[in-house]
mmCIF file of C-alpha atoms in Angstrom:
data_model
loop_
_atom_site.group_PDB
_atom_site.id
_atom_site.type_symbol
_atom_site.label_atom_id
_atom_site.label_comp_id
_atom_site.label_asym_id
_atom_site.label_seq_id
_atom_site.Cartn_x
_atom_site.Cartn_y
_atom_site.Cartn_z
ATOM 1 C CA UNK A 1 94.940 90.896 59.623
ATOM 2 C CA UNK A 2 95.314 87.960 57.192
ATOM 3 C CA UNK A 3 92.387 86.173 55.598
ATOM 4 C CA UNK A 4 93.029 83.084 57.749
ATOM 5 C CA UNK A 5 93.048 85.229 60.886
ATOM 6 C CA UNK A 6 89.671 86.612 59.896
ATOM 7 C CA UNK A 7 88.365 83.077 59.456
ATOM 8 C CA UNK A 8 89.377 82.017 62.971
ATOM 9 C CA UNK A 9 87.989 85.189 64.558
ATOM 10 C CA UNK A 10 84.673 84.783 62.777
ATOM 11 C CA UNK A 11 84.291 81.091 63.496
ATOM 12 C CA UNK A 12 85.040 81.697 67.156
ATOM 13 C CA UNK A 13 82.550 84.519 67.457
ATOM 14 C CA UNK A 14 79.566 82.329 68.219
ATOM 15 C CA UNK A 15 78.653 78.771 69.041
ATOM 16 C CA UNK A 16 75.688 76.509 69.580
ATOM 17 C CA UNK A 17 76.546 75.201 73.036
ATOM 18 C CA UNK A 18 76.124 76.685 76.493
ATOM 19 C CA UNK A 19 78.973 76.888 78.972
ATOM 20 C CA UNK A 20 78.185 73.672 80.865
ATOM 21 C CA UNK A 21 80.960 71.133 80.445
ATOM 22 C CA UNK A 22 80.748 67.501 81.525
ATOM 23 C CA UNK A 23 84.424 67.194 82.445
ATOM 24 C CA UNK A 24 84.318 70.308 84.626
ATOM 25 C CA UNK A 25 81.156 69.168 86.356
ATOM 26 C CA UNK A 26 82.819 65.805 87.024
ATOM 27 C CA UNK A 27 85.554 67.578 88.975
ATOM 28 C CA UNK A 28 83.042 68.986 91.484
ATOM 29 C CA UNK A 29 82.458 66.999 94.694
ATOM 30 C CA UNK A 30 79.805 64.284 94.291
ATOM 31 C CA UNK A 31 76.786 64.009 96.540
ATOM 32 C CA UNK A 32 77.896 61.888 99.537
ATOM 33 C CA UNK A 33 75.256 59.251 98.859
ATOM 34 C CA UNK A 34 74.521 56.083 96.940
ATOM 35 C CA UNK A 35 71.675 57.145 94.658
ATOM 36 C CA UNK A 36 69.297 54.881 92.797
ATOM 37 C CA UNK A 37 67.666 56.332 89.686
ATOM 38 C CA UNK A 38 64.166 55.557 88.462
ATOM 39 C CA UNK A 39 61.591 57.094 86.164
ATOM 40 C CA UNK A 40 62.901 58.533 82.934
ATOM 41 C CA UNK A 41 62.344 61.140 80.239
ATOM 42 C CA UNK A 42 58.987 59.622 79.310
ATOM 43 C CA UNK A 43 56.476 61.612 77.320
ATOM 44 C CA UNK A 44 52.868 61.636 78.437
ATOM 45 C CA UNK A 45 50.884 59.152 76.294
ATOM 46 C CA UNK A 46 48.772 62.006 74.915
ATOM 47 C CA UNK A 47 51.847 63.990 73.897
ATOM 48 C CA UNK A 48 53.227 61.005 71.957
ATOM 49 C CA UNK A 49 50.384 61.283 69.459
ATOM 50 C CA UNK A 50 50.628 63.382 66.316
ATOM 51 C CA UNK A 51 47.872 65.703 67.497
ATOM 52 C CA UNK A 52 48.903 65.474 71.135
ATOM 53 C CA UNK A 53 48.845 68.409 73.470
ATOM 54 C CA UNK A 54 51.723 70.843 73.037
ATOM 55 C CA UNK A 55 52.074 73.897 75.299
ATOM 56 C CA UNK A 56 50.513 77.070 73.954
ATOM 57 C CA UNK A 57 52.493 78.895 71.297
ATOM 58 C CA UNK A 58 54.545 81.812 72.566
ATOM 59 C CA UNK A 59 53.310 85.124 71.202
ATOM 60 C CA UNK A 60 55.644 87.061 68.937
ATOM 61 C CA UNK A 61 57.762 84.135 67.724
ATOM 62 C CA UNK A 62 57.517 81.786 64.743
ATOM 63 C CA UNK A 63 56.787 78.138 65.379
ATOM 64 C CA UNK A 64 59.164 76.060 63.275
ATOM 65 C CA UNK A 65 57.763 72.697 64.328
ATOM 66 C CA UNK A 66 54.914 71.726 66.633
ATOM 67 C CA UNK A 67 57.031 69.276 68.605
ATOM 68 C CA UNK A 68 60.658 68.504 69.422
ATOM 69 C CA UNK A 69 60.476 64.701 69.534
ATOM 70 C CA UNK A 70 59.116 62.292 66.947
ATOM 71 C CA UNK A 71 55.523 61.086 66.957
ATOM 72 C CA UNK A 72 55.070 57.903 68.976
ATOM 73 C CA UNK A 73 58.352 58.268 70.849
ATOM 74 C CA UNK A 74 57.910 56.847 74.335
ATOM 75 C CA UNK A 75 61.126 57.835 76.092
ATOM 76 C CA UNK A 76 62.605 61.048 74.722
ATOM 77 C CA UNK A 77 66.099 60.538 76.148
ATOM 78 C CA UNK A 78 67.320 56.951 76.616
ATOM 79 C CA UNK A 79 67.606 55.963 80.267
ATOM 80 C CA UNK A 80 71.067 54.501 79.634
ATOM 81 C CA UNK A 81 72.234 57.919 78.496
ATOM 82 C CA UNK A 82 70.978 59.526 81.710
ATOM 83 C CA UNK A 83 72.721 56.908 83.851
ATOM 84 C CA UNK A 84 75.911 57.193 81.808
ATOM 85 C CA UNK A 85 76.133 60.944 82.289
ATOM 86 C CA UNK A 86 75.388 60.748 86.023
ATOM 87 C CA UNK A 87 78.163 58.178 86.424
ATOM 88 C CA UNK A 88 80.738 59.925 84.247
ATOM 89 C CA UNK A 89 79.874 63.233 85.881
ATOM 90 C CA UNK A 90 80.209 61.762 89.396
ATOM 91 C CA UNK A 91 76.768 62.946 90.439
ATOM 92 C CA UNK A 92 77.078 60.920 93.651
ATOM 93 C CA UNK A 93 79.414 58.475 95.360
ATOM 94 C CA UNK A 94 77.620 55.709 93.471
ATOM 95 C CA UNK A 95 74.805 55.665 90.902
ATOM 96 C CA UNK A 96 72.650 52.516 90.967
ATOM 97 C CA UNK A 97 70.279 51.007 88.426
ATOM 98 C CA UNK A 98 67.536 49.048 90.167
ATOM 99 C CA UNK A 99 67.287 45.331 89.442
ATOM 100 C CA UNK A 100 63.909 43.868 88.445
ATOM 101 C CA UNK A 101 62.774 47.347 87.438
ATOM 102 C CA UNK A 102 61.939 47.276 83.693
ATOM 103 C CA UNK A 103 61.064 50.292 81.514
ATOM 104 C CA UNK A 104 57.344 49.765 82.118
ATOM 105 C CA UNK A 105 57.911 50.100 85.868
ATOM 106 C CA UNK A 106 60.098 53.163 85.364
ATOM 107 C CA UNK A 107 57.405 54.740 83.209
ATOM 108 C CA UNK A 108 54.824 54.274 85.964
ATOM 109 C CA UNK A 109 57.217 55.890 88.446
ATOM 110 C CA UNK A 110 57.741 58.852 86.125
ATOM 111 C CA UNK A 111 54.111 59.461 85.193
ATOM 112 C CA UNK A 112 51.811 57.813 87.741
ATOM 113 C CA UNK A 113 52.695 59.357 91.081
ATOM 114 C CA UNK A 114 53.095 58.075 94.628
ATOM 115 C CA UNK A 115 52.247 54.353 94.497
ATOM 116 C CA UNK A 116 54.813 53.328 91.846
ATOM 117 C CA UNK A 117 57.370 55.581 93.534
ATOM 118 C CA UNK A 118 56.791 53.742 96.811
ATOM 119 C CA UNK A 119 57.635 50.430 95.126
ATOM 120 C CA UNK A 120 60.770 51.917 93.562
ATOM 121 C CA UNK A 121 61.762 53.359 96.927
ATOM 122 C CA UNK A 122 61.522 49.931 98.533
ATOM 123 C CA UNK A 123 63.728 48.468 95.785
ATOM 124 C CA UNK A 124 66.225 51.287 96.264
ATOM 125 C CA UNK A 125 66.371 50.760 100.016
ATOM 126 C CA UNK A 126 66.893 47.023 99.546
ATOM 127 C CA UNK A 127 69.715 47.768 97.090
ATOM 128 C CA UNK A 128 71.519 49.861 99.689
ATOM 129 C CA UNK A 129 70.780 53.277 98.222
ATOM 130 C CA UNK A 130 70.603 56.347 100.425
ATOM 131 C CA UNK A 131 68.460 58.412 98.052
ATOM 132 C CA UNK A 132 66.100 57.761 95.150
ATOM 133 C CA UNK A 133 66.401 60.202 92.254
ATOM 134 C CA UNK A 134 63.280 60.176 90.102
ATOM 135 C CA UNK A 135 63.167 61.596 86.587
ATOM 136 C CA UNK A 136 59.527 62.693 86.544
ATOM 137 C CA UNK A 137 59.012 62.612 82.792
ATOM 138 C CA UNK A 138 59.461 65.164 80.043
ATOM 139 C CA UNK A 139 56.921 67.675 78.746
ATOM 140 C CA UNK A 140 56.883 67.990 74.962
ATOM 141 C CA UNK A 141 57.198 71.449 73.447
ATOM 142 C CA UNK A 142 57.404 73.260 70.145
ATOM 143 C CA UNK A 143 60.594 74.341 68.376
ATOM 144 C CA UNK A 144 60.413 78.103 67.881
ATOM 145 C CA UNK A 145 62.410 80.689 65.960
ATOM 146 C CA UNK A 146 63.328 83.586 68.230
ATOM 147 C CA UNK A 147 64.802 85.703 65.425
ATOM 148 C CA UNK A 148 68.238 86.660 64.200
ATOM 149 C CA UNK A 149 71.168 86.814 66.582
ATOM 150 C CA UNK A 150 73.641 89.642 66.966
ATOM 151 C CA UNK A 151 75.996 87.572 64.839
ATOM 152 C CA UNK A 152 74.223 88.232 61.543
ATOM 153 C CA UNK A 153 76.449 91.223 60.599
ATOM 154 C CA UNK A 154 79.491 89.031 61.269
ATOM 155 C CA UNK A 155 77.942 86.302 59.142
ATOM 156 C CA UNK A 156 77.489 88.778 56.308
ATOM 157 C CA UNK A 157 81.065 90.075 56.598
ATOM 158 C CA UNK A 158 82.370 86.508 56.592
ATOM 159 C CA UNK A 159 80.308 85.774 53.478
ATOM 160 C CA UNK A 160 81.693 88.847 51.701
ATOM 161 C CA UNK A 161 85.336 88.385 52.695
ATOM 162 C CA UNK A 162 86.087 84.688 52.950
ATOM 163 C CA UNK A 163 82.886 82.957 51.899
ATOM 164 C CA UNK A 164 82.359 81.260 55.261
ATOM 165 C CA UNK A 165 79.358 83.103 56.643
ATOM 166 C CA UNK A 166 77.351 79.883 56.581
ATOM 167 C CA UNK A 167 79.307 78.702 59.665
ATOM 168 C CA UNK A 168 78.375 81.700 61.850
ATOM 169 C CA UNK A 169 75.342 81.129 64.148
ATOM 170 C CA UNK A 170 72.946 83.814 62.937
ATOM 171 C CA UNK A 171 69.480 82.550 63.936
ATOM 172 C CA UNK A 172 68.207 81.784 67.429
ATOM 173 C CA UNK A 173 65.865 78.919 68.263
ATOM 174 C CA UNK A 174 64.323 77.416 71.371
ATOM 175 C CA UNK A 175 62.697 74.128 72.272
ATOM 176 C CA UNK A 176 59.928 74.440 74.836
ATOM 177 C CA UNK A 177 60.413 70.971 76.347
ATOM 178 C CA UNK A 178 60.842 70.558 80.105
ATOM 179 C CA UNK A 179 62.572 67.755 82.002
ATOM 180 C CA UNK A 180 61.391 67.197 85.587
ATOM 181 C CA UNK A 181 63.046 65.449 88.518
ATOM 182 C CA UNK A 182 62.899 64.985 92.286
ATOM 183 C CA UNK A 183 64.950 63.435 95.091
ATOM 184 C CA UNK A 184 63.383 61.120 97.699
ATOM 185 C CA UNK A 185 64.613 59.699 100.995
ATOM 186 C CA UNK A 186 64.630 55.916 100.554
ATOM 187 C CA UNK A 187 64.013 55.333 104.267
ATOM 188 C CA UNK A 188 60.810 57.378 104.496
ATOM 189 C CA UNK A 189 59.724 58.221 100.958
ATOM 190 C CA UNK A 190 59.764 61.917 101.809
ATOM 191 C CA UNK A 191 60.493 64.279 98.934
ATOM 192 C CA UNK A 192 63.751 66.002 99.860
ATOM 193 C CA UNK A 193 64.008 68.076 96.690
ATOM 194 C CA UNK A 194 60.908 68.313 94.517
ATOM 195 C CA UNK A 195 59.776 70.303 91.529
ATOM 196 C CA UNK A 196 63.129 70.461 89.766
ATOM 197 C CA UNK A 197 62.494 71.612 86.196
ATOM 198 C CA UNK A 198 65.100 71.902 83.469
ATOM 199 C CA UNK A 199 64.728 73.740 80.164
ATOM 200 C CA UNK A 200 67.262 73.850 77.334
ATOM 201 C CA UNK A 201 67.167 77.595 76.772
ATOM 202 C CA UNK A 202 67.823 79.343 73.481
ATOM 203 C CA UNK A 203 70.372 78.031 71.005
ATOM 204 C CA UNK A 204 71.963 79.645 67.971
ATOM 205 C CA UNK A 205 72.288 77.806 64.658
ATOM 206 C CA UNK A 206 74.458 78.593 61.663
ATOM 207 C CA UNK A 207 73.166 78.127 58.142
ATOM 208 C CA UNK A 208 74.838 74.709 57.827
ATOM 209 C CA UNK A 209 72.767 73.551 60.837
ATOM 210 C CA UNK A 210 69.435 75.079 59.810
ATOM 211 C CA UNK A 211 69.091 74.355 56.114
ATOM 212 C CA UNK A 212 69.523 71.634 53.500
ATOM 213 C CA UNK A 213 71.971 71.260 50.616
ATOM 214 C CA UNK A 214 69.933 73.582 48.399
ATOM 215 C CA UNK A 215 70.075 76.249 51.084
ATOM 216 C CA UNK A 216 73.853 75.954 51.284
ATOM 217 C CA UNK A 217 74.071 76.393 47.497
ATOM 218 C CA UNK A 218 71.788 79.422 47.727
ATOM 219 C CA UNK A 219 74.256 81.058 50.136
ATOM 220 C CA UNK A 220 76.706 81.362 47.245
ATOM 221 C CA UNK A 221 74.632 84.241 45.859
ATOM 222 C CA UNK A 222 72.679 85.357 48.946
ATOM 223 C CA UNK A 223 74.005 86.285 52.409
ATOM 224 C CA UNK A 224 73.459 83.301 54.757
ATOM 225 C CA UNK A 225 71.263 85.305 57.090
ATOM 226 C CA UNK A 226 68.739 85.781 54.252
ATOM 227 C CA UNK A 227 68.602 82.112 53.281
ATOM 228 C CA UNK A 228 65.473 80.310 54.430
ATOM 229 C CA UNK A 229 65.234 77.560 57.043
ATOM 230 C CA UNK A 230 64.665 73.840 56.594
ATOM 231 C CA UNK A 231 62.375 72.783 59.475
ATOM 232 C CA UNK A 232 63.566 69.176 59.585
ATOM 233 C CA UNK A 233 67.239 70.165 59.796
ATOM 234 C CA UNK A 234 66.445 72.666 62.531
ATOM 235 C CA UNK A 235 64.437 70.200 64.612
ATOM 236 C CA UNK A 236 67.124 67.526 64.315
ATOM 237 C CA UNK A 237 69.880 69.866 65.518
ATOM 238 C CA UNK A 238 67.754 71.532 68.188
ATOM 239 C CA UNK A 239 66.687 68.122 69.519
ATOM 240 C CA UNK A 240 70.281 66.904 69.852
ATOM 241 C CA UNK A 241 71.367 70.056 71.653
ATOM 242 C CA UNK A 242 68.238 69.992 73.824
ATOM 243 C CA UNK A 243 69.064 66.480 75.039
ATOM 244 C CA UNK A 244 72.630 67.484 75.858
ATOM 245 C CA UNK A 245 71.644 70.626 77.738
ATOM 246 C CA UNK A 246 68.864 69.013 79.743
ATOM 247 C CA UNK A 247 71.187 66.280 81.017
ATOM 248 C CA UNK A 248 74.020 68.670 81.835
ATOM 249 C CA UNK A 249 71.670 70.981 83.724
ATOM 250 C CA UNK A 250 70.286 67.997 85.605
ATOM 251 C CA UNK A 251 73.816 66.947 86.566
ATOM 252 C CA UNK A 252 74.771 70.505 87.514
ATOM 253 C CA UNK A 253 71.712 70.830 89.764
ATOM 254 C CA UNK A 254 72.497 67.587 91.582
ATOM 255 C CA UNK A 255 76.069 68.758 92.201
ATOM 256 C CA UNK A 256 75.068 72.252 93.300
ATOM 257 C CA UNK A 257 75.973 72.767 97.000
ATOM 258 C CA UNK A 258 72.493 74.197 97.522
ATOM 259 C CA UNK A 259 71.006 70.832 96.538
ATOM 260 C CA UNK A 260 73.075 69.018 99.162
ATOM 261 C CA UNK A 261 72.083 71.634 101.729
ATOM 262 C CA UNK A 262 68.389 71.227 100.836
ATOM 263 C CA UNK A 263 68.668 67.444 101.188
ATOM 264 C CA UNK A 264 70.362 67.663 104.568
ATOM 265 C CA UNK A 265 67.851 70.195 105.860
ATOM 266 C CA UNK A 266 64.933 67.889 105.006
ATOM 267 C CA UNK A 267 66.399 64.693 106.464
ATOM 268 C CA UNK A 268 65.381 63.827 110.053
ATOM 269 C CA UNK A 269 69.055 63.965 111.065
ATOM 270 C CA UNK A 270 72.145 65.426 109.473
ATOM 271 C CA UNK A 271 74.870 62.865 108.855
ATOM 272 C CA UNK A 272 78.248 64.091 107.616
ATOM 273 C CA UNK A 273 81.137 61.809 106.661
ATOM 274 C CA UNK A 274 84.657 63.085 106.037
ATOM 275 C CA UNK A 275 87.892 61.238 105.418
ATOM 276 C CA UNK A 276 90.692 61.333 107.996
ATOM 277 C CA UNK A 277 94.396 60.615 107.451
ATOM 278 C CA UNK A 278 95.417 56.966 107.021
ATOM 279 C CA UNK A 279 92.031 55.995 105.536
ATOM 280 C CA UNK A 280 90.049 56.983 108.608
ATOM 281 C CA UNK A 281 86.486 58.274 108.587
ATOM 282 C CA UNK A 282 84.990 60.985 110.794
ATOM 283 C CA UNK A 283 81.267 60.684 111.429
ATOM 284 C CA UNK A 284 79.152 63.586 112.696
ATOM 285 C CA UNK A 285 75.432 63.285 113.414
ATOM 286 C CA UNK A 286 73.225 66.231 114.358
ATOM 287 C CA UNK A 287 69.707 65.491 115.602
ATOM 288 C CA UNK A 288 67.263 65.915 118.456
ATOM 289 C CA UNK A 289 67.140 62.352 119.802
ATOM 290 C CA UNK A 290 69.667 59.889 121.170
ATOM 291 C CA UNK A 291 70.989 57.386 118.666
ATOM 292 C CA UNK A 292 69.926 53.768 118.914
ATOM 293 C CA UNK A 293 71.754 51.940 116.122
ATOM 294 C CA UNK A 294 74.860 52.406 113.965
ATOM 295 C CA UNK A 295 75.690 50.163 110.996
ATOM 296 C CA UNK A 296 78.766 50.381 108.774
ATOM 297 C CA UNK A 297 78.887 48.679 105.377
ATOM 298 C CA UNK A 298 81.460 48.301 102.647
ATOM 299 C CA UNK A 299 79.845 48.496 99.209
ATOM 300 C CA UNK A 300 81.597 46.128 96.818
ATOM 301 C CA UNK A 301 82.134 46.453 93.068
ATOM 302 C CA UNK A 302 79.682 43.661 92.256
ATOM 303 C CA UNK A 303 76.863 45.617 93.915
ATOM 304 C CA UNK A 304 76.787 43.583 97.116
ATOM 305 C CA UNK A 305 77.425 45.017 100.568
ATOM 306 C CA UNK A 306 79.459 43.648 103.442
ATOM 307 C CA UNK A 307 78.701 44.629 107.019
ATOM 308 C CA UNK A 308 81.854 45.776 108.786
ATOM 309 C CA UNK A 309 82.560 44.788 112.356
ATOM 310 C CA UNK A 310 85.636 44.687 114.547
ATOM 311 C CA UNK A 311 87.168 46.984 117.172
ATOM 312 C CA UNK A 312 87.096 50.165 115.077
ATOM 313 C CA UNK A 313 83.371 49.799 114.290
ATOM 314 C CA UNK A 314 82.564 48.924 117.886
ATOM 315 C CA UNK A 315 84.463 52.031 118.966
ATOM 316 C CA UNK A 316 82.466 54.207 116.539
ATOM 317 C CA UNK A 317 79.230 52.701 117.791
ATOM 318 C CA UNK A 318 80.256 53.371 121.387
ATOM 319 C CA UNK A 319 81.165 56.998 120.623
ATOM 320 C CA UNK A 320 77.902 57.717 118.837
ATOM 321 C CA UNK A 321 75.590 55.853 121.208
ATOM 322 C CA UNK A 322 77.114 57.195 124.412
ATOM 323 C CA UNK A 323 75.331 60.533 124.082
ATOM 324 C CA UNK A 324 75.965 63.736 122.229
ATOM 325 C CA UNK A 325 76.781 67.316 123.070
ATOM 326 C CA UNK A 326 73.788 69.620 123.446
ATOM 327 C CA UNK A 327 73.640 72.582 121.112
ATOM 328 C CA UNK A 328 71.353 75.502 120.299
ATOM 329 C CA UNK A 329 67.666 74.895 119.678
ATOM 330 C CA UNK A 330 67.646 71.507 121.356
ATOM 331 C CA UNK A 331 69.952 69.904 118.798
ATOM 332 C CA UNK A 332 72.489 67.308 119.819
ATOM 333 C CA UNK A 333 75.802 66.589 118.129
ATOM 334 C CA UNK A 334 77.345 63.111 118.030
ATOM 335 C CA UNK A 335 80.912 62.586 116.815
ATOM 336 C CA UNK A 336 82.834 59.371 116.197
ATOM 337 C CA UNK A 337 85.597 58.005 114.000
ATOM 338 C CA UNK A 338 86.582 54.878 112.109
ATOM 339 C CA UNK A 339 90.215 53.956 111.546
ATOM 340 C CA UNK A 340 92.151 51.954 108.951
ATOM 341 C CA UNK A 341 89.443 51.415 106.346
ATOM 342 C CA UNK A 342 90.376 49.692 103.073
ATOM 343 C CA UNK A 343 91.834 52.181 100.610
ATOM 344 C CA UNK A 344 89.568 52.878 97.628
ATOM 345 C CA UNK A 345 86.571 51.334 99.358
ATOM 346 C CA UNK A 346 83.036 52.691 99.326
ATOM 347 C CA UNK A 347 81.830 52.983 102.915
ATOM 348 C CA UNK A 348 78.210 53.474 103.945
ATOM 349 C CA UNK A 349 77.125 54.525 107.433
ATOM 350 C CA UNK A 350 73.515 54.092 108.599
ATOM 351 C CA UNK A 351 72.305 55.614 111.862
ATOM 352 C CA UNK A 352 68.931 55.348 113.587
ATOM 353 C CA UNK A 353 67.664 57.344 116.537
ATOM 354 C CA UNK A 354 65.455 56.168 119.404
ATOM 355 C CA UNK A 355 62.386 57.418 117.523
ATOM 356 C CA UNK A 356 63.140 54.946 114.716
ATOM 357 C CA UNK A 357 64.176 57.581 112.182
ATOM 358 C CA UNK A 358 67.016 56.518 109.922
ATOM 359 C CA UNK A 359 69.513 58.292 107.678
ATOM 360 C CA UNK A 360 72.487 57.034 105.702
ATOM 361 C CA UNK A 361 75.401 58.418 103.737
ATOM 362 C CA UNK A 362 78.179 56.952 101.608
ATOM 363 C CA UNK A 363 81.647 58.153 100.618
ATOM 364 C CA UNK A 364 84.606 56.629 98.830
ATOM 365 C CA UNK A 365 87.885 56.363 100.723
ATOM 366 C CA UNK A 366 90.912 57.489 98.722
ATOM 367 C CA UNK A 367 93.233 54.718 97.444
#
């Protein structure tokens, strides 16, 4: 094996990042809803202080730094970054940012409980969202050294043979921060998915990511795995990777089929939309009561919505309101279809039963 071959094998033997990939997640089906997002990765006011509360140190590991984020930082991960990832990753049919909902209001939603969430829910419903996704703040945590990785012998061999051991991840670290989130029904305020917690997990750093310039120079005479750590360099790199992982895990959870199933199981009725040939739309409702109202909207690019009418909508309304087919356990199944919808349009269907319970869903028709 040539020296260059050894270099490529060694550099490919370990990496900082986990296997989550934004582009792959974007290829998964989105949630069939318009979601509004509120809250944010806000730190508790106490945890923003220099001597703020940090979760208890984990026994048996070395604390590199008492916190992951800087003192006084209000919002650990910018809200715009969260929205950007959810949109690029196609978390849902549409991802909305609420108007007249400044950072101070989002902070109250994230940290103050039910009353601010009720106000955000009302804004989301008025904006034509089907669900409200709340980022319920972020718990600060220490950056800890978990020890050497299994790559340290490879790092040493690389140092001896080609002088590139400083690029092999040989030390393992972990940030103890936690990002929290929940999903609410905009029509009722009910928590459909609650208690979602995301942690970054362990991450491996090479010498170039965990030390300063002096440390790199020291690796000329000492194996990289024996060179000491620079806490500030470690925290900076761990923080950046922590942000990335938390957001990707949040996106992955939203796109997990189990999340959609949990949402549908908690809603008062199950509403499923699926595209038919020639830009048609099949609508299936499963519930225990007769339906009372059916509304179809086209959601436009400027954020406005246009109520659709005409023969095809009247036919759908007739099919769904005429009575469903009885099924097991007292459930009833209602089926209808829309024809010749505009290609590329975003179509939202809202149904309400005779008990006044309402559900809605949104999908995008193919071009």
